[in-house]
Short mmCIF file of C-alpha atoms and ligand atoms in Angstrom, two decimals:
data_model
loop_
_atom_site.label_atom_id
_atom_site.label_comp_id
_atom_site.label_asym_id
_atom_site.label_seq_id
_atom_site.Cartn_x
_atom_site.Cartn_y
_atom_site.Cartn_z
CA MET A 1 -18.06 29.39 -31.79
CA SER A 2 -18.54 26.14 -29.84
CA GLU A 3 -19.14 22.88 -31.69
CA LYS A 4 -22.82 21.91 -31.93
CA ALA A 5 -24.76 18.67 -32.13
CA THR A 6 -28.09 18.81 -33.94
CA LEU A 7 -31.01 16.60 -32.99
CA THR A 8 -34.00 16.38 -35.31
CA ILE A 9 -37.28 15.23 -33.75
CA GLU A 10 -40.56 15.12 -35.67
CA GLY A 11 -39.07 17.38 -38.37
CA LYS A 12 -37.80 20.03 -35.93
CA SER A 13 -34.05 20.53 -35.33
CA TYR A 14 -32.46 21.38 -32.01
CA ASP A 15 -28.82 22.37 -31.43
CA PHE A 16 -26.88 21.40 -28.32
CA ASP A 17 -23.36 22.40 -27.31
CA VAL A 18 -20.57 19.82 -27.67
CA ILE A 19 -18.14 20.04 -24.76
CA THR A 20 -14.54 18.81 -25.07
CA GLY A 21 -12.49 17.76 -22.04
CA SER A 22 -8.74 18.23 -21.48
CA GLU A 23 -8.10 14.76 -22.97
CA ASN A 24 -10.36 15.48 -25.97
CA GLU A 25 -13.28 13.46 -24.62
CA LYS A 26 -16.51 14.80 -26.08
CA CYS A 27 -20.01 15.13 -24.65
CA ILE A 28 -23.26 16.71 -25.71
CA ASP A 29 -24.64 19.13 -23.13
CA PHE A 30 -28.23 17.88 -22.77
CA GLN A 31 -29.12 19.96 -19.70
CA GLN A 32 -31.91 21.71 -21.65
CA LEU A 33 -33.03 18.63 -23.63
CA ARG A 34 -36.35 18.04 -21.82
CA ASP A 35 -37.31 21.71 -21.62
CA THR A 36 -36.59 22.29 -25.32
CA THR A 37 -37.71 18.97 -26.88
CA GLY A 38 -40.01 17.35 -24.32
CA HIS A 39 -37.81 14.25 -24.52
CA ILE A 40 -35.36 12.72 -22.04
CA THR A 41 -32.49 10.34 -22.73
CA MET A 42 -32.70 6.71 -21.58
CA ASP A 43 -29.43 5.08 -20.54
CA PRO A 44 -29.85 2.32 -17.88
CA GLY A 45 -26.52 1.87 -16.06
CA PHE A 46 -25.42 5.30 -17.32
CA GLY A 47 -22.89 3.75 -19.75
CA ASN A 48 -23.26 6.72 -22.11
CA THR A 49 -24.12 9.41 -19.57
CA GLY A 50 -21.77 11.91 -17.92
CA SER A 51 -22.80 13.01 -14.43
CA CYS A 52 -20.11 15.63 -13.85
CA TYR A 53 -16.97 17.38 -14.98
CA SER A 54 -14.03 16.19 -12.90
CA SER A 55 -10.31 16.92 -12.67
CA ILE A 56 -9.42 14.09 -10.30
CA THR A 57 -8.91 10.93 -12.40
CA TYR A 58 -8.63 10.21 -16.09
CA VAL A 59 -9.33 6.76 -17.51
CA ASP A 60 -8.92 5.84 -21.18
CA GLY A 61 -10.62 2.45 -21.42
CA ALA A 62 -9.52 1.80 -25.00
CA LYS A 63 -5.83 2.39 -24.25
CA GLY A 64 -5.78 1.08 -20.68
CA ILE A 65 -4.70 4.44 -19.24
CA LEU A 66 -5.32 5.51 -15.62
CA ARG A 67 -3.98 8.79 -14.16
CA TYR A 68 -4.64 10.52 -10.84
CA ARG A 69 -4.41 14.31 -11.32
CA GLY A 70 -2.34 13.67 -14.48
CA TYR A 71 0.16 11.24 -12.93
CA PRO A 72 0.20 7.75 -14.56
CA ILE A 73 -0.81 4.96 -12.18
CA GLU A 74 2.35 3.04 -13.11
CA GLU A 75 4.55 5.82 -11.71
CA LEU A 76 2.48 6.33 -8.58
CA ALA A 77 2.41 2.58 -7.91
CA GLU A 78 6.19 2.43 -8.14
CA LYS A 79 7.20 5.70 -6.48
CA ALA A 80 4.43 7.02 -4.20
CA SER A 81 3.16 5.89 -0.81
CA PHE A 82 -0.57 5.62 -0.21
CA VAL A 83 -0.47 8.72 2.03
CA GLU A 84 1.25 10.75 -0.75
CA THR A 85 -1.27 9.43 -3.28
CA ALA A 86 -4.20 10.21 -0.99
CA TYR A 87 -2.89 13.79 -0.60
CA LEU A 88 -2.55 14.08 -4.42
CA VAL A 89 -6.10 12.78 -5.05
CA LEU A 90 -7.54 15.05 -2.34
CA TYR A 91 -5.62 18.29 -2.93
CA GLY A 92 -4.60 18.01 -6.59
CA GLU A 93 -0.82 18.14 -6.17
CA LEU A 94 1.86 15.85 -4.77
CA PRO A 95 2.68 17.06 -1.24
CA LYS A 96 5.87 18.95 -0.48
CA ALA A 97 7.89 17.56 2.42
CA ALA A 98 6.36 19.92 4.99
CA GLN A 99 2.81 19.24 3.70
CA LEU A 100 3.38 15.48 3.90
CA LYS A 101 4.71 15.82 7.43
CA THR A 102 1.64 17.78 8.54
CA PHE A 103 -0.74 15.39 6.77
CA SER A 104 0.96 12.34 8.28
CA ALA A 105 0.88 13.89 11.74
CA ARG A 106 -2.87 14.51 11.40
CA LEU A 107 -3.41 10.89 10.35
CA LYS A 108 -1.53 9.71 13.44
CA GLU A 109 -3.45 12.12 15.68
CA HIS A 110 -6.82 10.84 14.50
CA ALA A 111 -6.08 7.10 14.51
CA PRO A 112 -7.67 6.32 17.92
CA LEU A 113 -11.42 5.91 18.29
CA HIS A 114 -13.53 7.53 21.01
CA THR A 115 -13.78 4.98 23.84
CA ASN A 116 -17.57 4.85 23.63
CA LEU A 117 -17.26 4.23 19.88
CA GLU A 118 -15.04 1.23 20.62
CA HIS A 119 -17.77 -0.23 22.83
CA HIS A 120 -20.13 -0.42 19.84
CA PHE A 121 -17.97 -3.13 18.27
CA SER A 122 -18.94 -5.53 21.05
CA GLY A 123 -22.57 -5.15 19.94
CA PHE A 124 -21.94 -6.86 16.62
CA PRO A 125 -22.25 -10.66 16.31
CA THR A 126 -18.92 -12.33 15.46
CA SER A 127 -20.53 -13.40 12.16
CA ALA A 128 -21.17 -9.75 11.19
CA PRO A 129 -19.75 -8.96 7.71
CA PRO A 130 -16.94 -6.40 8.15
CA MET A 131 -18.42 -4.26 5.33
CA ALA A 132 -21.64 -3.92 7.34
CA ILE A 133 -19.65 -2.95 10.42
CA LEU A 134 -17.59 -0.46 8.39
CA SER A 135 -20.61 1.30 6.94
CA ALA A 136 -22.38 1.42 10.31
CA MET A 137 -19.34 2.65 12.22
CA LEU A 138 -18.56 5.37 9.66
CA ASN A 139 -22.00 6.82 10.28
CA LEU A 140 -21.49 6.33 14.01
CA VAL A 141 -18.25 8.37 14.00
CA ALA A 142 -20.39 11.41 13.25
CA CYS A 143 -22.29 10.78 16.53
CA PHE A 144 -19.07 11.25 18.48
CA HIS A 145 -17.72 14.02 16.27
CA PRO A 146 -20.81 16.14 15.52
CA GLU A 147 -18.49 18.81 14.12
CA VAL A 148 -18.04 16.67 10.99
CA LEU A 149 -21.73 16.97 10.13
CA GLU A 150 -21.25 20.43 8.69
CA VAL A 151 -17.89 20.35 6.90
CA PRO A 152 -16.68 23.14 4.61
CA THR A 153 -14.74 21.85 1.60
CA THR A 154 -11.66 23.99 2.19
CA GLY A 155 -9.52 25.21 5.05
CA GLU A 156 -8.34 23.83 8.34
CA GLU A 157 -11.66 22.22 9.28
CA PHE A 158 -11.84 20.31 6.00
CA ASP A 159 -8.21 19.19 6.34
CA ARG A 160 -8.90 17.97 9.86
CA THR A 161 -12.06 16.11 8.88
CA VAL A 162 -10.36 14.46 5.90
CA ALA A 163 -7.50 13.22 8.07
CA LEU A 164 -9.97 12.04 10.72
CA LEU A 165 -11.94 10.03 8.16
CA LEU A 166 -8.90 8.60 6.33
CA SER A 167 -7.31 7.57 9.60
CA LYS A 168 -10.37 6.21 11.37
CA VAL A 169 -11.54 4.11 8.41
CA ARG A 170 -8.33 2.13 8.87
CA THR A 171 -8.82 1.77 12.65
CA ILE A 172 -12.48 0.78 12.26
CA ALA A 173 -11.53 -1.84 9.66
CA ALA A 174 -8.89 -3.42 11.91
CA PHE A 175 -11.17 -3.34 14.95
CA ALA A 176 -13.99 -4.93 12.91
CA TYR A 177 -11.69 -7.78 11.93
CA ARG A 178 -10.36 -8.32 15.47
CA MET A 179 -13.86 -8.33 17.02
CA ALA A 180 -15.25 -10.66 14.32
CA ALA A 181 -12.30 -13.00 14.91
CA GLY A 182 -12.93 -12.91 18.67
CA LYS A 183 -9.53 -11.31 19.26
CA PRO A 184 -8.66 -8.38 21.54
CA ILE A 185 -8.34 -5.10 19.70
CA ASN A 186 -4.91 -3.51 19.19
CA HIS A 187 -4.88 0.24 19.69
CA PRO A 188 -3.05 2.31 17.06
CA ASN A 189 0.69 2.87 17.50
CA PRO A 190 1.63 6.45 16.51
CA ASN A 191 5.21 5.37 15.77
CA LEU A 192 4.13 3.35 12.76
CA THR A 193 3.35 4.36 9.15
CA TYR A 194 -0.22 4.40 7.84
CA CYS A 195 0.07 0.87 6.48
CA GLY A 196 2.33 -0.37 9.27
CA ASN A 197 -0.18 0.82 11.86
CA PHE A 198 -2.99 -1.00 10.06
CA LEU A 199 -1.01 -4.23 9.98
CA HIS A 200 -0.16 -3.79 13.66
CA MET A 201 -3.84 -3.24 14.58
CA MET A 202 -4.79 -6.29 12.49
CA PHE A 203 -2.12 -8.80 13.50
CA SER A 204 -0.32 -7.87 16.73
CA ASN A 205 -1.13 -9.98 19.75
CA PRO A 206 -0.92 -9.15 23.46
CA TYR A 207 2.54 -10.66 23.93
CA GLN A 208 4.11 -9.83 20.57
CA GLU A 209 3.76 -6.78 18.35
CA TYR A 210 3.44 -7.58 14.64
CA GLU A 211 6.72 -6.94 12.89
CA VAL A 212 6.04 -4.99 9.69
CA SER A 213 8.18 -6.37 6.87
CA PRO A 214 9.21 -3.81 4.19
CA ILE A 215 7.94 -6.18 1.48
CA ILE A 216 4.48 -6.43 3.03
CA ASP A 217 4.39 -2.70 3.80
CA LYS A 218 5.26 -1.88 0.16
CA ALA A 219 2.71 -4.38 -1.15
CA LEU A 220 -0.06 -2.91 1.00
CA ASN A 221 0.86 0.64 -0.02
CA LEU A 222 0.75 -0.42 -3.67
CA PHE A 223 -2.63 -2.13 -3.22
CA LEU A 224 -4.12 1.02 -1.65
CA VAL A 225 -2.52 3.34 -4.25
CA LEU A 226 -4.11 1.31 -7.05
CA HIS A 227 -7.56 1.61 -5.44
CA ALA A 228 -7.42 5.32 -4.50
CA ASP A 229 -9.83 6.54 -7.20
CA HIS A 230 -11.39 5.49 -10.47
CA GLU A 231 -13.61 8.32 -11.81
CA GLN A 232 -17.38 7.77 -11.65
CA ASN A 233 -17.61 4.07 -10.72
CA CYS A 234 -20.68 2.71 -8.94
CA SER A 235 -19.59 3.54 -5.38
CA THR A 236 -18.12 6.95 -6.19
CA SER A 237 -21.30 7.86 -8.07
CA THR A 238 -23.21 6.74 -4.97
CA VAL A 239 -21.15 9.07 -2.79
CA ARG A 240 -21.95 11.90 -5.21
CA VAL A 241 -25.66 11.11 -5.33
CA VAL A 242 -25.95 10.98 -1.53
CA GLY A 243 -23.74 14.06 -1.16
CA SER A 244 -25.89 15.93 -3.68
CA SER A 245 -28.69 16.16 -1.11
CA ARG A 246 -26.13 17.92 1.14
CA ALA A 247 -25.91 14.83 3.35
CA ASN A 248 -22.72 14.98 5.42
CA LEU A 249 -19.43 13.45 4.24
CA PHE A 250 -19.60 10.49 6.64
CA SER A 251 -23.10 9.44 5.53
CA SER A 252 -22.04 9.85 1.90
CA VAL A 253 -18.99 7.58 2.19
CA ALA A 254 -20.93 5.10 4.34
CA ALA A 255 -23.31 4.79 1.36
CA GLY A 256 -20.27 4.34 -0.89
CA VAL A 257 -19.19 1.39 1.28
CA CYS A 258 -22.58 -0.23 0.71
CA ALA A 259 -22.39 0.21 -3.07
CA LEU A 260 -18.82 -1.12 -3.16
CA TRP A 261 -19.88 -4.30 -1.32
CA GLY A 262 -21.66 -5.81 -4.32
CA PRO A 263 -19.87 -8.68 -6.17
CA LEU A 264 -20.12 -6.81 -9.48
CA HIS A 265 -18.03 -4.01 -7.94
CA GLY A 266 -15.67 -4.10 -4.95
CA GLY A 267 -17.01 -7.45 -3.74
CA ALA A 268 -15.43 -9.03 -6.83
CA ASN A 269 -11.97 -9.29 -5.23
CA ALA A 270 -13.25 -11.79 -2.67
CA ALA A 271 -15.52 -13.44 -5.26
CA VAL A 272 -12.45 -14.11 -7.45
CA ILE A 273 -10.76 -16.03 -4.63
CA ALA A 274 -13.96 -17.99 -3.94
CA MET A 275 -14.15 -18.80 -7.66
CA LEU A 276 -10.49 -19.90 -7.82
CA GLU A 277 -10.96 -22.03 -4.68
CA ASP A 278 -14.02 -23.68 -6.30
CA ILE A 279 -12.06 -24.38 -9.46
CA LYS A 280 -9.25 -25.92 -7.41
CA LYS A 281 -11.64 -28.01 -5.29
CA SER A 282 -13.63 -29.24 -8.32
CA GLY A 283 -10.51 -30.39 -10.14
CA ARG A 284 -12.23 -29.33 -13.35
CA PRO A 285 -10.16 -27.56 -16.05
CA PRO A 286 -10.56 -23.78 -16.58
CA ALA A 287 -12.33 -24.58 -19.88
CA TYR A 288 -15.30 -25.94 -17.91
CA TYR A 289 -15.75 -22.58 -16.15
CA ILE A 290 -15.11 -20.60 -19.31
CA ASP A 291 -17.90 -22.54 -21.05
CA ARG A 292 -20.22 -21.85 -18.10
CA ALA A 293 -19.40 -18.14 -18.27
CA LYS A 294 -20.37 -18.13 -21.96
CA ASP A 295 -23.61 -20.00 -21.37
CA LYS A 296 -26.41 -17.43 -21.24
CA ASP A 297 -28.58 -19.86 -19.29
CA ASP A 298 -25.92 -20.12 -16.60
CA PRO A 299 -25.73 -17.18 -14.14
CA PHE A 300 -22.03 -17.95 -13.56
CA LYS A 301 -19.70 -15.08 -14.45
CA LEU A 302 -15.92 -15.15 -14.39
CA MET A 303 -15.26 -12.79 -11.51
CA GLY A 304 -12.37 -10.40 -12.03
CA PHE A 305 -13.01 -10.16 -15.77
CA GLY A 306 -14.68 -7.41 -17.77
CA HIS A 307 -15.16 -3.74 -17.08
CA ARG A 308 -17.60 -1.01 -18.04
CA VAL A 309 -14.79 1.31 -19.11
CA TYR A 310 -11.67 -0.77 -19.85
CA LYS A 311 -11.91 -2.47 -23.24
CA ASN A 312 -8.24 -3.26 -22.93
CA PHE A 313 -6.17 -4.48 -20.00
CA ASP A 314 -6.99 -2.69 -16.73
CA PRO A 315 -3.51 -1.22 -16.03
CA ARG A 316 -3.98 -2.03 -12.36
CA SER A 317 -4.30 -5.76 -13.08
CA ILE A 318 -0.96 -5.70 -14.93
CA ILE A 319 0.74 -3.98 -11.97
CA LEU A 320 -0.92 -6.33 -9.46
CA LYS A 321 0.02 -9.46 -11.44
CA LYS A 322 3.71 -8.46 -11.31
CA GLN A 323 3.48 -7.48 -7.65
CA VAL A 324 1.96 -10.85 -6.76
CA HIS A 325 4.90 -12.64 -8.37
CA ASP A 326 7.43 -10.36 -6.64
CA VAL A 327 5.87 -10.69 -3.19
CA LEU A 328 5.39 -14.47 -3.37
CA GLU A 329 9.00 -14.85 -4.51
CA ALA A 330 10.37 -12.47 -1.85
CA LEU A 331 8.41 -14.23 0.88
CA HIS A 332 9.25 -17.67 -0.53
CA LEU A 333 5.54 -18.38 -0.72
CA ASP A 334 3.66 -20.45 -3.23
CA ASP A 335 -0.04 -19.92 -3.92
CA HIS A 336 -1.86 -22.65 -5.84
CA LEU A 337 -4.57 -20.14 -6.71
CA LEU A 338 -2.08 -18.07 -8.70
CA ASP A 339 -1.39 -21.03 -10.98
CA ILE A 340 -5.12 -21.44 -11.59
CA ALA A 341 -5.54 -17.69 -12.19
CA LEU A 342 -2.71 -17.70 -14.74
CA GLN A 343 -4.20 -20.72 -16.55
CA LEU A 344 -7.63 -19.06 -16.58
CA GLU A 345 -6.24 -15.78 -17.91
CA GLU A 346 -4.24 -17.53 -20.62
CA ALA A 347 -7.26 -19.54 -21.80
CA ILE A 348 -9.61 -16.55 -21.73
CA LEU A 349 -7.31 -14.26 -23.67
CA LYS A 350 -7.44 -16.80 -26.51
CA ASP A 351 -11.23 -17.26 -26.40
CA ASP A 352 -13.25 -15.42 -29.02
CA TYR A 353 -16.24 -14.86 -26.70
CA PHE A 354 -14.04 -12.76 -24.40
CA ILE A 355 -11.93 -11.22 -27.15
CA SER A 356 -15.03 -10.11 -29.08
CA ARG A 357 -16.45 -8.52 -25.94
CA ASN A 358 -13.16 -6.92 -24.87
CA LEU A 359 -13.21 -8.77 -21.57
CA TYR A 360 -9.84 -8.56 -19.81
CA PRO A 361 -8.70 -9.07 -16.23
CA ASN A 362 -9.72 -6.10 -14.07
CA VAL A 363 -8.28 -4.76 -10.82
CA ASP A 364 -9.99 -7.50 -8.82
CA PHE A 365 -8.53 -10.49 -10.64
CA TYR A 366 -5.11 -10.49 -8.98
CA SER A 367 -5.74 -8.17 -6.01
CA GLY A 368 -7.14 -11.00 -3.87
CA ILE A 369 -4.05 -13.11 -4.40
CA LEU A 370 -1.89 -10.18 -3.27
CA LEU A 371 -4.04 -9.74 -0.16
CA ARG A 372 -3.63 -13.46 0.57
CA ALA A 373 0.16 -13.06 0.34
CA ILE A 374 -0.01 -10.10 2.74
CA GLY A 375 -2.06 -12.25 5.13
CA ILE A 376 -5.35 -10.35 4.95
CA PRO A 377 -8.33 -12.64 5.67
CA LEU A 378 -10.89 -13.15 2.88
CA ASN A 379 -13.75 -11.37 4.67
CA MET A 380 -11.62 -8.20 4.75
CA TYR A 381 -10.82 -7.98 1.03
CA THR A 382 -13.55 -5.53 0.08
CA VAL A 383 -12.88 -3.55 3.26
CA MET A 384 -9.31 -3.10 1.97
CA PHE A 385 -10.76 -1.78 -1.29
CA ALA A 386 -12.86 0.70 0.75
CA ILE A 387 -9.81 1.94 2.69
CA GLY A 388 -7.99 2.48 -0.61
CA ARG A 389 -10.96 4.23 -2.25
CA MET A 390 -11.62 6.61 0.62
CA PRO A 391 -9.45 9.45 -0.81
CA GLY A 392 -11.33 9.20 -4.12
CA TRP A 393 -14.72 9.25 -2.44
CA ILE A 394 -13.78 12.30 -0.36
CA ALA A 395 -12.25 14.12 -3.35
CA ASN A 396 -15.38 13.54 -5.45
CA TRP A 397 -17.64 14.63 -2.58
CA LYS A 398 -15.53 17.82 -2.25
CA GLU A 399 -15.56 18.46 -6.02
CA LEU A 400 -19.35 18.02 -6.05
CA HIS A 401 -19.67 20.82 -3.48
CA ASP A 402 -17.06 23.04 -5.12
CA HIS A 403 -19.04 23.11 -8.37
CA LYS A 404 -22.66 24.31 -8.69
CA LEU A 405 -24.23 21.52 -6.66
CA ARG A 406 -27.57 20.17 -7.95
CA ILE A 407 -29.42 17.34 -6.21
CA SER A 408 -29.22 14.13 -8.25
CA ARG A 409 -32.69 13.30 -9.49
CA PRO A 410 -32.85 11.26 -12.74
CA ARG A 411 -36.12 11.03 -14.71
CA GLN A 412 -37.93 7.88 -15.93
CA ILE A 413 -40.35 6.66 -18.57
CA TYR A 414 -43.51 5.35 -16.90
CA THR A 415 -44.78 2.01 -18.28
CA GLY A 416 -47.43 1.14 -15.71
CA HIS A 417 -51.24 1.38 -15.70
CA THR A 418 -52.84 4.52 -17.05
CA THR A 419 -55.38 6.21 -14.74
CA ARG A 420 -58.08 3.97 -13.20
CA SER A 421 -60.73 4.28 -10.41
CA PHE A 422 -60.52 2.72 -6.96
CA ILE A 423 -62.24 -0.70 -6.68
CA PRO A 424 -64.21 -1.29 -3.48
CA MET A 425 -63.41 -4.56 -1.69
CA SER A 426 -66.84 -6.01 -2.56
CA ASP A 427 -65.97 -5.69 -6.29
CA ARG A 428 -62.38 -7.06 -6.27
C1 SDX B 1 -14.63 -2.85 -10.25
O1 SDX B 1 -16.38 0.99 -12.77
C2 SDX B 1 -15.23 0.90 -12.17
O2 SDX B 1 -14.32 1.70 -12.35
C3 SDX B 1 -15.12 -0.23 -11.15
C4 SDX B 1 -13.74 -0.52 -10.60
C5 SDX B 1 -13.22 0.61 -9.72
O3 SDX B 1 -12.01 0.75 -9.58
O4 SDX B 1 -14.08 1.27 -9.06
O5 SDX B 1 -12.82 -0.73 -11.69
C6 SDX B 1 -13.74 -1.78 -9.73
O6 SDX B 1 -15.77 -2.92 -9.86
C7 SDX B 1 -14.12 -3.79 -11.30
C8 SDX B 1 -15.18 -4.81 -11.81
C9 SDX B 1 -15.31 -5.95 -10.80
N1 SDX B 1 -16.41 -6.84 -11.15
C10 SDX B 1 -16.22 -8.08 -11.64
O7 SDX B 1 -15.12 -8.56 -11.87
C11 SDX B 1 -17.51 -8.89 -11.85
C12 SDX B 1 -17.46 -9.61 -13.21
N2 SDX B 1 -17.58 -8.63 -14.28
C13 SDX B 1 -18.92 -8.37 -14.82
O8 SDX B 1 -19.95 -8.51 -13.91
C14 SDX B 1 -18.96 -7.14 -15.73
O9 SDX B 1 -17.89 -7.25 -16.59
C15 SDX B 1 -18.96 -5.77 -15.10
C16 SDX B 1 -19.99 -5.61 -14.05
C17 SDX B 1 -17.63 -5.44 -14.51
C18 SDX B 1 -19.23 -4.74 -16.23
O10 SDX B 1 -20.53 -4.97 -16.64
P1 SDX B 1 -21.15 -4.18 -17.90
O11 SDX B 1 -20.28 -3.05 -18.30
O12 SDX B 1 -22.58 -3.91 -17.60
O13 SDX B 1 -21.02 -5.24 -19.06
P2 SDX B 1 -22.13 -6.30 -19.45
O14 SDX B 1 -22.58 -7.04 -18.23
O15 SDX B 1 -23.17 -5.60 -20.27
O16 SDX B 1 -21.27 -7.30 -20.35
C19 SDX B 1 -21.16 -7.13 -21.77
C20 SDX B 1 -21.07 -8.57 -22.30
C21 SDX B 1 -22.30 -9.40 -21.90
O17 SDX B 1 -22.45 -10.42 -22.89
P3 SDX B 1 -23.50 -10.16 -24.15
O18 SDX B 1 -24.81 -9.71 -23.51
O19 SDX B 1 -22.83 -9.10 -24.99
O20 SDX B 1 -23.59 -11.51 -24.81
O21 SDX B 1 -19.94 -9.23 -21.72
C22 SDX B 1 -20.39 -10.33 -20.93
C23 SDX B 1 -21.86 -10.06 -20.62
O22 SDX B 1 -22.55 -11.28 -20.37
N3 SDX B 1 -19.59 -10.32 -19.69
C24 SDX B 1 -19.14 -11.42 -19.09
C25 SDX B 1 -18.39 -10.96 -17.99
N4 SDX B 1 -18.43 -9.62 -17.95
C26 SDX B 1 -19.17 -9.24 -19.01
N5 SDX B 1 -19.27 -12.73 -19.37
C27 SDX B 1 -18.66 -13.59 -18.51
N6 SDX B 1 -17.93 -13.21 -17.42
C28 SDX B 1 -17.77 -11.91 -17.13
N7 SDX B 1 -17.05 -11.53 -16.07
#
């Protein structure tokens, strides 16, 4: 006998099934709520609403737990490459040696762009935001690979399309940066790793190939591993909503790029750096900015703090904070913004406004400082987040199709005018 939840409305009681997940999370199955009670739920921002059952990622916001397919993020960050993690998120298991070899070979095979696709980059103004280019070019890939418009979610064709998308998102990102910077593009080098090839395409120049340092390669892998998936965040939910109309995978992830761009979501990593630069330039103490963040009449928010789900430390921010220290030390670099970030974090963690609202550093608070240490330019920070999140977007799009797919179509409560007759111009 399944657990029930009883709702009493206007003296009548209605029972609904309570569903329990594999980590004992509970939900009430309200799929018949409107038909049986004539009522809908209202939950702007969907903070209390489940959109799906998923076996990809588990997040426990109270305990600061994040696992991809059951593996703790701390272990994956330390022991897995981004390609291994992408395979795990996509296929549900860590790859065996032969599977990893095949997957890596596919990624190498699909790194180049169709020549005509390359020409489209020259059409963008140098001031074009790389996130706009990324979203546009992801849709454009489907023009040159029409076979990806109708992709099954299993088998050889799916595997090929996944590798094509995962590989080309990296090439498109690097090309977008090079074109925006007015630099010649670097074609992919099949002898390099996934991350090494990206760094080569970003930073090599005609007379000297970029030399990939193991420290930088490891730091970039770790950054991408930490961003690979995060259950039903804004951009992943967007990919699911677009995919629910049976739009193709490329259009769905292109929409995900657009959702990620916002400063409340993936755009926060760049916004954190801008905020830290402002604090440095102003010479004002962190307390000045903390007071502004608490002032309800001031739109200023402390970027990189707070989270819809984590009401404890975001485990990724803890890993990134340590990685930043390690990389800066290994490269004998010093970053004045790190000192400001540490002072800000220390002050905030003592401040009752933030403590009472469970506001802790999230993934974006230290990630920008790590990208600075790697040498990634500021306008590419959210693009890096998109590259990392691509496996999660694809896996969620696949899972959506593997379950009974229903088009996403929320309801509303209408609060506008009740019925009224048309007014002729002479009477207006
Ligand atoms: C990501 O969902 C995911 O999983 C996302 C992500 C992923 O991997 O996909 O983890 C990546 O997007 C991380 C979040 C990056 N964004 C930022 O760092 C932007 C700054 N943070 C806030 O905008 C905010 O915390 C959000 C958007 C992250 C969460 O917003 P919520 O859940 O809607 O929370 P809220 O705005 O209702 O805040 C609750 C209270 C409010 O105060 P009161 O009305 O209770 O008085 O906390 C306050 C807010 O004003 N608050 C902040 C704050 N964040 C929340 N006050 C100051 N500074 C902040 N950063």
